[in-house]
Coordinates of C-alpha atoms in Angstrom, one line a residue:
Chain A
M1 CA -25.6 27.1 -18.7
G2 CA -26.8 24.0 -16.8
I3 CA -27.9 20.8 -18.3
Y4 CA -29.5 17.8 -16.6
L5 CA -27.8 14.5 -17.2
P6 CA -30.5 11.9 -17.4
I7 CA -28.5 8.9 -16.3
A8 CA -26.1 10.6 -13.8
E9 CA -29.2 12.4 -12.5
L10 CA -27.5 15.7 -11.8
S11 CA -27.1 19.1 -13.3
V12 CA -23.8 20.1 -14.8
N13 CA -22.4 23.0 -16.7
V14 CA -22.4 22.5 -20.4
F15 CA -19.4 24.7 -21.0
V16 CA -17.3 22.9 -18.5
L17 CA -18.0 19.6 -20.2
L18 CA -17.4 21.0 -23.7
A19 CA -14.1 22.6 -22.5
M20 CA -13.1 19.3 -20.8
G21 CA -13.8 17.5 -24.1
A22 CA -11.9 20.0 -26.1
A23 CA -8.9 20.0 -23.8
V24 CA -8.7 16.2 -23.9
G25 CA -9.4 16.2 -27.6
F26 CA -6.5 18.7 -28.1
L27 CA -4.2 16.4 -26.1
S28 CA -5.3 13.3 -27.9
G29 CA -4.7 15.0 -31.2
L30 CA -1.4 16.2 -30.0
F31 CA -0.1 12.9 -28.7
G32 CA -2.2 10.4 -30.8
V33 CA -3.9 8.8 -27.8
G34 CA -7.5 8.1 -27.2
G35 CA -7.8 10.3 -24.2
G36 CA -9.9 7.9 -22.1
F37 CA -7.3 7.8 -19.4
L38 CA -7.7 11.6 -19.0
I39 CA -11.5 12.0 -19.4
T40 CA -12.4 9.4 -16.8
P41 CA -10.3 11.0 -14.0
L42 CA -11.4 14.5 -15.0
L43 CA -15.1 13.5 -14.8
I44 CA -14.4 12.0 -11.4
F45 CA -12.8 15.3 -10.3
Y46 CA -15.9 17.0 -11.5
N47 CA -18.0 14.9 -9.2
I48 CA -19.5 12.6 -11.7
P49 CA -20.0 9.3 -10.0
P50 CA -17.0 7.0 -10.9
A51 CA -19.3 4.2 -12.2
I52 CA -20.8 6.6 -14.7
A53 CA -17.5 8.3 -15.6
V54 CA -16.1 4.9 -16.5
A55 CA -18.9 3.7 -18.7
T56 CA -19.4 7.0 -20.4
G57 CA -15.6 7.3 -20.9
A58 CA -15.7 4.0 -22.8
N59 CA -18.4 5.4 -24.9
Q60 CA -16.5 8.6 -25.7
V61 CA -13.4 6.6 -26.7
I62 CA -15.4 5.0 -29.5
G63 CA -15.8 8.3 -31.2
S64 CA -12.2 9.3 -31.2
S65 CA -10.8 5.9 -32.1
F66 CA -13.3 5.5 -34.9
S67 CA -12.2 8.6 -36.8
G68 CA -8.6 7.7 -36.2
A69 CA -9.0 4.1 -37.4
M70 CA -10.8 5.3 -40.6
S71 CA -7.8 7.3 -41.7
H72 CA -5.4 4.4 -41.0
M73 CA -7.6 2.1 -43.0
K74 CA -7.4 4.3 -46.0
R75 CA -3.6 4.3 -45.7
G76 CA -3.5 0.5 -45.4
T77 CA -1.8 0.6 -42.0
L78 CA -4.4 -1.6 -40.3
D79 CA -3.8 -5.3 -39.7
F80 CA -7.3 -6.7 -39.7
R81 CA -6.3 -10.2 -38.8
L82 CA -4.2 -9.1 -35.8
G83 CA -7.0 -6.8 -34.9
F84 CA -9.6 -9.6 -34.8
M85 CA -7.4 -11.8 -32.7
L86 CA -6.8 -9.0 -30.2
L87 CA -10.5 -8.5 -30.3
A88 CA -11.3 -12.1 -29.5
G89 CA -9.2 -11.8 -26.3
G90 CA -10.6 -8.3 -25.6
I91 CA -14.2 -9.6 -25.4
V92 CA -13.3 -12.2 -22.9
G93 CA -11.4 -9.7 -20.8
S94 CA -14.1 -7.1 -21.1
T95 CA -16.8 -9.4 -19.9
A96 CA -14.7 -10.4 -16.9
G97 CA -14.1 -6.7 -16.2
V98 CA -17.7 -5.7 -16.2
Y99 CA -18.4 -8.7 -13.9
V100 CA -15.7 -7.6 -11.5
F101 CA -17.0 -4.0 -11.8
S102 CA -20.4 -5.0 -10.5
I103 CA -19.0 -7.0 -7.6
L104 CA -16.7 -4.2 -6.5
R105 CA -19.5 -1.8 -6.7
S106 CA -21.8 -3.8 -4.4
L107 CA -18.8 -4.1 -2.0
G108 CA -18.3 -0.3 -2.0
Q109 CA -14.7 -0.7 -3.2
L110 CA -15.2 0.3 -6.9
D111 CA -13.9 3.8 -6.5
L112 CA -10.8 2.7 -4.6
F113 CA -10.1 0.0 -7.2
I114 CA -10.5 2.4 -10.1
S115 CA -8.2 5.0 -8.5
L116 CA -5.6 2.4 -7.6
L117 CA -5.5 1.0 -11.1
Y118 CA -5.1 4.5 -12.5
V119 CA -2.3 5.4 -10.1
I120 CA -0.4 2.2 -10.8
L121 CA -0.8 2.1 -14.5
L122 CA -0.4 5.8 -15.2
G123 CA 2.5 6.0 -12.8
T124 CA 4.3 3.2 -14.5
V125 CA 3.6 4.1 -18.1
G126 CA 4.3 7.8 -17.4
G127 CA 7.5 7.1 -15.6
L128 CA 8.8 4.7 -18.3
M129 CA 8.0 7.2 -21.0
L130 CA 9.6 10.1 -19.2
V131 CA 12.8 8.2 -18.7
E132 CA 12.8 7.1 -22.4
S133 CA 12.1 10.5 -23.8
V134 CA 14.6 12.3 -21.6
N135 CA 17.2 9.9 -22.6
S136 CA 16.5 10.4 -26.3
L137 CA 16.3 14.2 -25.8
R138 CA 19.8 14.0 -24.3
A139 CA 21.1 11.7 -27.0
A140 CA 19.7 14.2 -29.6
R141 CA 21.5 17.0 -28.0
G142 CA 24.7 15.0 -27.9
G143 CA 24.4 14.5 -31.7
A144 CA 23.8 10.7 -31.5
P145 CA 21.1 9.2 -33.8
T146 CA 17.7 9.1 -32.2
G147 CA 15.0 6.6 -32.5
L148 CA 13.7 3.8 -30.4
K149 CA 16.1 1.0 -29.6
R150 CA 15.5 -2.2 -31.4
P151 CA 16.3 -5.0 -28.9
G152 CA 17.1 -8.6 -30.1
Q153 CA 14.7 -10.0 -32.6
H154 CA 13.5 -13.0 -30.6
N155 CA 12.4 -13.5 -27.0
W156 CA 10.4 -16.1 -25.1
I157 CA 7.2 -15.0 -26.6
H158 CA 8.3 -16.1 -30.0
R159 CA 8.9 -19.6 -28.8
L160 CA 5.3 -20.2 -27.8
P161 CA 3.2 -22.7 -29.8
L162 CA 0.0 -22.1 -31.9
K163 CA 1.7 -19.8 -34.4
M164 CA -0.2 -17.7 -36.8
R165 CA 0.8 -15.6 -39.8
F166 CA -0.2 -11.9 -39.8
R167 CA 0.7 -10.6 -43.3
T168 CA 0.2 -6.9 -42.9
S169 CA 2.4 -6.8 -39.9
K170 CA 4.9 -9.2 -41.5
L171 CA 4.7 -11.4 -38.4
F172 CA 4.6 -15.1 -37.6
V173 CA 3.8 -15.4 -33.9
S174 CA 1.9 -17.5 -31.4
V175 CA -1.8 -16.4 -30.8
I176 CA -1.4 -16.9 -27.0
P177 CA 0.2 -13.5 -26.3
V178 CA -2.1 -11.8 -28.8
L179 CA -5.2 -13.1 -27.1
G180 CA -3.6 -12.3 -23.7
I181 CA -2.9 -8.7 -24.6
G182 CA -6.4 -8.3 -26.0
A183 CA -7.9 -9.7 -22.8
I184 CA -5.9 -7.4 -20.5
I185 CA -6.8 -4.4 -22.6
G186 CA -10.5 -5.5 -22.5
F187 CA -10.4 -5.9 -18.8
L188 CA -8.9 -2.5 -18.2
S189 CA -11.3 -0.9 -20.7
S190 CA -14.3 -2.0 -18.8
I191 CA -12.9 -1.2 -15.3
M192 CA -11.2 2.1 -16.1
G193 CA -13.2 3.4 -19.1
V194 CA -10.1 3.7 -21.2
G195 CA -9.4 2.5 -24.7
G196 CA -6.1 1.1 -23.5
G197 CA -4.0 2.5 -26.3
F198 CA -1.3 3.6 -23.9
I199 CA -0.7 0.0 -22.9
M200 CA -1.5 -1.7 -26.2
V201 CA 0.9 0.4 -28.3
P202 CA 4.0 -0.4 -26.2
A203 CA 2.9 -4.0 -25.8
L204 CA 2.5 -4.6 -29.5
I205 CA 5.8 -2.9 -30.3
Y206 CA 8.0 -4.4 -27.6
L207 CA 6.4 -7.7 -26.9
L208 CA 5.2 -8.8 -30.4
R209 CA 7.5 -6.6 -32.5
V210 CA 4.7 -5.3 -34.7
P211 CA 6.0 -2.6 -37.1
T212 CA 5.3 0.8 -35.6
N213 CA 3.3 2.1 -38.5
V214 CA 0.8 -0.7 -38.2
V215 CA 0.5 -0.5 -34.5
V216 CA -1.5 2.6 -34.1
G217 CA -4.1 1.8 -36.7
T218 CA -4.5 -1.8 -35.4
S219 CA -4.7 -0.7 -31.8
L220 CA -7.4 1.9 -32.7
F221 CA -9.3 -0.7 -34.6
Q222 CA -9.3 -3.1 -31.7
I223 CA -10.2 -0.3 -29.2
I224 CA -13.3 0.7 -31.2
F225 CA -14.7 -2.8 -30.7
T226 CA -13.5 -3.3 -27.2
S227 CA -15.0 0.0 -26.0
A228 CA -18.2 -0.6 -28.0
Y229 CA -18.6 -3.9 -26.4
T230 CA -17.8 -2.4 -22.9
T231 CA -20.3 0.3 -23.5
L232 CA -23.0 -2.3 -24.4
V233 CA -22.3 -4.5 -21.4
H234 CA -22.3 -1.5 -19.0
A235 CA -25.5 -0.2 -20.6
T236 CA -27.2 -3.6 -20.1
T237 CA -25.9 -4.6 -16.7
N238 CA -25.1 -1.4 -14.8
F239 CA -27.2 1.3 -16.6
T240 CA -24.3 3.7 -16.3
V241 CA -23.8 5.0 -19.8
D242 CA -24.9 8.7 -20.0
I243 CA -25.5 9.4 -23.6
V244 CA -25.9 13.2 -23.1
L245 CA -22.6 13.4 -21.2
A246 CA -20.8 11.3 -23.9
M247 CA -22.2 13.5 -26.7
L248 CA -21.0 16.7 -25.0
L249 CA -17.5 15.3 -24.5
M250 CA -17.3 14.0 -28.0
V251 CA -18.4 17.3 -29.6
G252 CA -15.7 19.2 -27.6
G253 CA -13.2 16.4 -28.3
V254 CA -13.6 16.2 -32.1
A255 CA -13.1 20.0 -32.3
G256 CA -10.2 20.1 -29.9
A257 CA -8.4 17.2 -31.6
Q258 CA -8.0 19.2 -34.9
Y259 CA -6.0 21.9 -33.1
G260 CA -4.0 19.3 -31.3
V261 CA -2.9 17.6 -34.5
K262 CA -1.8 21.0 -35.9
A263 CA 0.1 21.9 -32.7
G264 CA 1.7 18.4 -32.7
Q265 CA 3.2 18.9 -36.1
K266 CA 5.3 21.8 -34.7
L267 CA 6.8 19.7 -31.9
R268 CA 9.5 17.0 -32.1
G269 CA 8.7 13.4 -31.2
E270 CA 10.8 13.2 -28.0
Q271 CA 9.4 16.5 -26.8
L272 CA 5.9 15.3 -27.4
R273 CA 6.6 12.1 -25.5
A274 CA 8.2 13.9 -22.6
L275 CA 5.2 16.2 -22.3
L276 CA 2.7 13.4 -22.5
A277 CA 4.7 11.5 -19.8
L278 CA 4.6 14.6 -17.6
M279 CA 0.9 14.9 -18.1
V280 CA 0.2 11.2 -17.4
L281 CA 2.3 11.5 -14.2
A282 CA 0.4 14.6 -13.1
V283 CA -2.9 12.7 -13.4
A284 CA -1.5 9.8 -11.5
L285 CA -0.2 12.0 -8.8
R286 CA -3.4 13.9 -8.4
L287 CA -5.3 10.6 -8.0
A288 CA -2.7 9.2 -5.6
V289 CA -3.0 12.3 -3.4
D290 CA -6.7 11.7 -3.1
L291 CA -6.0 8.1 -1.9
F292 CA -3.5 9.1 0.8
I293 CA -4.9 12.4 2.1
R294 CA -7.7 12.3 4.6
P295 CA -10.9 12.8 2.6
D296 CA -13.1 15.9 3.4
N297 CA -15.7 13.5 4.6
V298 CA -15.0 9.9 5.6
Y299 CA -18.7 8.9 5.1
S300 CA -20.3 8.3 1.8
L301 CA -23.8 7.2 0.8
S302 CA -24.9 4.8 -1.9
I303 CA -28.0 3.0 -2.9
P304 CA -27.4 -0.8 -2.9
G305 CA -27.3 -2.1 -6.4
M306 CA -27.0 1.4 -7.9
G307 CA -24.4 4.2 -8.0
Chain B
M1 CA -98.8 14.8 40.1
A2 CA -98.5 11.6 38.2
A3 CA -99.5 13.4 35.1
R4 CA -96.8 16.1 35.4
L5 CA -94.0 13.7 36.1
P6 CA -93.2 12.8 32.5
F7 CA -93.1 16.4 31.5
L8 CA -90.7 17.1 34.3
R9 CA -88.5 14.2 33.2
F10 CA -88.5 15.5 29.7
A11 CA -87.6 19.0 30.8
L12 CA -84.7 17.7 32.9
A13 CA -83.4 15.6 30.1
L14 CA -83.6 18.6 27.8
A15 CA -81.7 20.7 30.3
A16 CA -79.1 18.0 30.7
M17 CA -78.6 17.8 26.9
V18 CA -78.3 21.5 26.5
A19 CA -75.8 21.6 29.4
G20 CA -73.9 18.8 27.9
L21 CA -73.7 20.4 24.5
V22 CA -72.6 23.7 26.0
S23 CA -69.9 22.1 28.0
A24 CA -68.7 20.1 25.0
A25 CA -68.6 23.3 23.0
A26 CA -66.5 24.9 25.7
Q27 CA -64.0 22.1 25.7
N28 CA -63.8 21.5 22.0
P29 CA -65.4 24.2 19.9
N30 CA -65.3 22.4 16.5
P31 CA -61.8 20.8 16.4
E32 CA -59.2 22.6 14.3
G33 CA -58.2 21.0 11.0
I34 CA -55.6 21.7 8.4
Q35 CA -55.8 21.3 4.6
I36 CA -53.2 21.8 1.9
G37 CA -53.4 22.1 -1.8
L38 CA -50.8 21.8 -4.5
S39 CA -51.2 23.8 -7.6
T40 CA -50.0 20.8 -9.6
E41 CA -49.7 17.1 -9.1
N42 CA -46.8 16.7 -11.4
I43 CA -43.5 18.4 -11.7
S44 CA -41.4 17.8 -14.7
I45 CA -37.6 18.0 -14.5
T46 CA -36.2 19.3 -17.8
A47 CA -32.7 19.7 -19.1
G48 CA -32.2 23.1 -17.4
F49 CA -33.5 22.0 -14.0
S50 CA -31.3 23.5 -11.2
G51 CA -33.6 23.2 -8.2
A52 CA -36.8 25.1 -7.6
D53 CA -38.9 26.5 -4.8
L54 CA -42.3 24.8 -4.5
T55 CA -45.1 26.8 -3.1
I56 CA -47.8 25.0 -1.1
F57 CA -51.0 26.7 0.0
G58 CA -53.0 25.6 2.9
A59 CA -55.8 26.7 5.3
L60 CA -56.7 26.1 8.9
E61 CA -60.3 24.9 9.5
N62 CA -62.3 26.2 12.5
A63 CA -59.4 28.3 13.7
D64 CA -60.0 30.1 16.9
P65 CA -59.7 33.8 16.0
E66 CA -58.4 34.6 19.5
V67 CA -55.5 32.0 19.2
A68 CA -54.8 33.1 15.7
R69 CA -54.6 36.8 16.6
Q70 CA -52.0 35.9 19.3
G71 CA -50.0 34.0 16.8
R72 CA -50.2 30.7 18.7
Y73 CA -50.9 28.5 15.7
D74 CA -47.8 27.1 14.1
V75 CA -47.5 25.1 10.9
I76 CA -44.7 22.9 9.7
V77 CA -44.8 21.7 6.0
V78 CA -42.6 18.9 4.8
L79 CA -41.9 17.7 1.3
E80 CA -40.6 14.1 1.6
G81 CA -39.0 12.3 -1.4
P82 CA -39.5 8.6 -2.1
A83 CA -37.9 6.2 0.3
R84 CA -34.9 4.0 -0.6
R85 CA -32.4 1.6 1.0
I86 CA -29.2 3.4 1.6
V87 CA -25.7 2.2 2.5
V88 CA -23.5 4.5 4.6
R89 CA -19.8 3.7 4.4
R90 CA -16.9 5.0 6.4
K91 CA -13.4 5.3 5.1
D92 CA -10.6 4.3 7.3
R93 CA -6.9 4.4 6.9
V94 CA -5.2 1.1 5.9
L95 CA -1.5 1.2 5.1
G96 CA -1.8 4.9 4.4
V97 CA -4.7 4.5 2.0
W98 CA -8.2 5.6 2.7
I99 CA -10.5 2.6 2.1
N100 CA -14.2 2.0 2.7
L101 CA -14.3 -0.3 5.6
Q102 CA -17.3 -0.2 7.9
S103 CA -20.8 0.2 6.5
E104 CA -24.4 0.4 7.8
E105 CA -27.5 -0.1 5.8
F106 CA -30.7 1.8 6.3
E107 CA -34.2 1.1 5.1
N108 CA -36.9 3.5 3.8
V109 CA -34.7 6.5 3.9
P110 CA -36.4 9.5 2.2
V111 CA -34.1 10.5 -0.6
S112 CA -35.0 14.1 0.0
Y113 CA -36.6 15.9 2.9
S114 CA -37.4 19.6 2.8
V115 CA -39.1 21.4 5.7
A116 CA -40.6 24.8 6.1
T117 CA -41.8 26.2 9.4
T118 CA -43.5 29.3 10.7
R119 CA -40.9 29.9 13.5
P120 CA -37.7 28.4 14.7
F121 CA -38.1 24.7 15.7
Q122 CA -37.4 25.3 19.4
D123 CA -40.2 27.9 19.6
I124 CA -42.9 25.6 18.1
T125 CA -42.9 22.6 20.3
E126 CA -40.9 20.3 22.6
P127 CA -38.0 18.2 21.2
V128 CA -40.0 15.1 22.4
S129 CA -42.9 15.8 20.1
Y130 CA -40.6 16.3 17.1
R131 CA -39.1 12.9 17.8
Q132 CA -42.6 11.3 18.2
L133 CA -43.8 12.8 15.0
S134 CA -40.4 12.0 13.3
L135 CA -40.4 15.6 12.1
G136 CA -37.5 17.7 10.9
A137 CA -34.3 16.8 9.2
N138 CA -32.7 16.1 12.6
N139 CA -35.5 14.1 13.9
I140 CA -36.8 11.8 11.2
Y141 CA -36.5 8.3 12.1
L142 CA -33.8 6.4 10.1
Q143 CA -34.4 2.7 10.4
P144 CA -31.2 0.6 10.4
A145 CA -31.6 -2.7 8.4
D146 CA -29.9 -4.5 11.2
A147 CA -31.4 -3.0 14.4
E148 CA -29.5 -5.6 16.5
G149 CA -26.1 -4.1 15.6
S150 CA -24.0 -2.1 18.0
Q151 CA -25.9 1.0 19.2
P152 CA -23.0 3.5 19.1
T153 CA -22.2 2.4 15.6
I154 CA -25.8 2.9 14.5
A155 CA -26.0 6.3 16.1
E156 CA -22.7 7.3 14.4
F157 CA -23.9 6.2 11.0
T158 CA -27.3 7.8 11.5
K159 CA -25.7 11.1 12.3
A160 CA -23.4 10.8 9.2
L161 CA -26.3 9.9 7.0
R162 CA -28.1 13.1 8.1
E163 CA -25.0 15.2 7.6
R164 CA -24.3 13.9 4.1
K165 CA -27.9 14.5 3.1
V166 CA -27.9 18.1 4.5
A167 CA -24.5 18.7 2.8
A168 CA -25.9 17.5 -0.5
G169 CA -28.8 19.9 -0.1
L170 CA -31.3 17.0 -0.1
Y171 CA -32.3 17.6 3.5
S172 CA -33.1 21.2 4.1
E173 CA -34.9 23.4 6.6
N174 CA -36.5 26.7 5.8
V175 CA -37.3 28.5 9.0
G176 CA -39.9 31.2 8.3
G177 CA -40.8 29.4 5.1
V178 CA -44.4 29.2 6.2
R179 CA -46.3 32.5 6.3
F180 CA -49.9 33.2 7.3
L181 CA -51.6 35.3 4.7
S182 CA -54.7 35.7 6.8
Q183 CA -56.0 34.3 10.0
N184 CA -56.4 30.9 8.5
L185 CA -54.7 30.9 5.1
F186 CA -51.0 30.1 4.8
R187 CA -48.3 29.7 2.2
A188 CA -45.3 27.4 2.5
T189 CA -42.2 27.5 0.4
V190 CA -40.1 24.3 0.3
R191 CA -36.9 23.8 -1.5
L192 CA -36.5 21.2 -4.3
A193 CA -32.8 20.3 -4.6
P194 CA -31.3 20.3 -8.2
D195 CA -30.8 16.6 -8.0
A196 CA -34.2 15.9 -6.4
P197 CA -35.1 12.3 -7.0
V198 CA -37.9 11.4 -9.4
G199 CA -40.9 9.5 -8.0
T200 CA -43.7 10.1 -5.7
H201 CA -43.1 12.9 -3.1
K202 CA -45.4 13.4 -0.2
A203 CA -46.3 16.9 1.1
R204 CA -47.4 16.9 4.7
A205 CA -48.6 19.8 6.9
F206 CA -48.5 19.6 10.7
L207 CA -50.6 22.0 12.8
F208 CA -49.6 23.0 16.3
K209 CA -51.6 25.0 18.7
N210 CA -50.0 26.5 21.8
G211 CA -47.1 24.1 21.3
M212 CA -49.3 21.0 21.0
F213 CA -49.7 18.9 17.9
V214 CA -53.2 19.1 16.6
K215 CA -53.6 17.6 13.2
E216 CA -51.8 16.5 10.1
S217 CA -52.8 16.5 6.4
S218 CA -51.0 15.3 3.3
A219 CA -51.0 15.5 -0.5
Q220 CA -49.0 13.7 -3.1
L221 CA -46.8 15.1 -5.8
E222 CA -45.2 13.3 -8.7
I223 CA -41.8 14.4 -9.8
R224 CA -40.7 13.0 -13.2
K225 CA -38.3 13.7 -15.9
A226 CA -39.8 15.5 -18.8
G227 CA -39.6 14.8 -22.4
F228 CA -36.2 14.0 -23.6
E229 CA -34.6 13.2 -20.2
Q230 CA -37.5 10.9 -19.3
A231 CA -37.2 9.1 -22.7
V232 CA -33.5 8.6 -22.3
F233 CA -33.8 7.4 -18.7
R234 CA -36.6 5.0 -19.6
L235 CA -34.8 3.7 -22.6
A236 CA -31.6 3.1 -20.7
H237 CA -33.3 1.2 -17.9
N238 CA -35.9 -0.7 -19.8
H239 CA -34.0 -1.4 -23.0
G240 CA -30.4 -1.4 -21.9
F241 CA -29.1 -3.3 -24.9
F242 CA -30.8 -1.1 -27.5
Y243 CA -29.7 2.0 -25.6
G244 CA -26.1 0.7 -25.6
L245 CA -26.3 0.1 -29.4
L246 CA -27.6 3.6 -29.8
S247 CA -24.8 5.1 -27.7
V248 CA -22.2 3.2 -29.8
G249 CA -23.8 4.2 -33.0
F250 CA -23.9 7.9 -32.0
A251 CA -20.3 7.8 -31.0
M252 CA -19.3 6.2 -34.3
A253 CA -21.3 8.8 -36.2
V254 CA -19.6 11.7 -34.3
G255 CA -16.2 10.2 -35.0
W256 CA -17.0 9.7 -38.6
L257 CA -18.4 13.2 -39.0
G258 CA -15.4 14.6 -37.3
S259 CA -13.0 12.9 -39.7
I260 CA -15.0 14.2 -42.7
V261 CA -15.5 17.8 -41.4
F262 CA -12.0 18.3 -40.3
R263 CA -10.0 15.9 -42.6
R264 CA -7.3 15.0 -40.1
D265 CA -4.9 13.6 -42.6

């Protein structure tokens, strides 16, 4: 069944989009990620213009992180103070990102930049995760205790000035790296259409030493606002948010996520991380191939100032 | 004698007039014309729109029955979408990566262009007249924004622009898409692509007689998004901020509903 997307201005198949949403929802339930980093490339593979895929991806991320953050709030694993500081940085980063987005688009280099960012980030994160999970799988098989390593308690970040106390996270740390991480995530969110959880979570754990149980809730909380802000700015400056597309993806995604959560309970943590790493690498590889292989057609058309 | 002279003058003048009329009639017996009519002036694109065939009826005026019987009248009908500026970009390899490098901007490029003809193009008239009339997907004049630029480059990008448009189904040709229903009544079927642009489209009909262009006539057609699509599109473009808020609100509502309906924890 075809449906006409009012903003993307093209006809697409409803079931393909619902299935896409459900598949990504399943994976996001399985791995506890927002899924933005999967939905945007998938939409691009499905010939949705990248500018619309990115802005709509950001919109879709709101839905999945909102329901996640709600349950974390009930359990008290959400550090509002830390979340708001990350958010302050996020808004600056996101504004800069949308600005860069418009410039790249008028130069005709937006698609390239999006793909490059995806390849680099997904490649790096996927690679690191794969190494880490394979190591812990090996260690588990050898009978050694598993679990993430806890490196030394202090590093250079903890020597920066302007310290602030975050009670829920039991943390006393400078606000500079907090704002910085927020800004980077905001920037990526507006350019890549991702929530940024796959960067935020490791950054909070390894750089700031936030307790793992607080990390996910706080990261989701911040992502809601960053992606909401990104959606708003894209909607006002670039007119690229397709509400019909976002709805279809979210409906599929919410349903798929439930099955993902159930399936996730049957798998062990290291196995899950290894699978997620493989999937992330596969997406990165697919995008990289497109960059290096001669395109079917080297010419492309665009309307100046539009998609 | 003198009295008869005026009468003779009158008779001569009359004869000359009659002769003149007769010869004029022989050269140009009431010039042929062409008219087209659209059954509707508005087409609405709804959620299920996946392209459509648009039928245009038309009639020849003062058609010569003799010429018509021999099938030497030809009609070409064009449905031309609104004109926009378009940038054509070419990817080239830089350090192994394909990057958009060169580009060429064109003005007033019809977003869509759909042609229907009575016979194959080469059988109707000479390539020169197609170019003069700027008629046919391969002949419409594409105006570069910077006409001073290098000619081979402009030619290359013009060709690429046509090819991309044809590949996207936005430029199409339907040979045999115009049928004569009677000696002077015809029906044309032009293709409306699934992603036909909204705006004012122009339908034009060209009449050829014995391979010569005779007359052109045109009509306008408004393509717009219907109901919901139009409301969404308008809202997004005229009230971007409010539309953004709405999108965010909807997303939160779906997320919240999802967590209630399914109880994830």
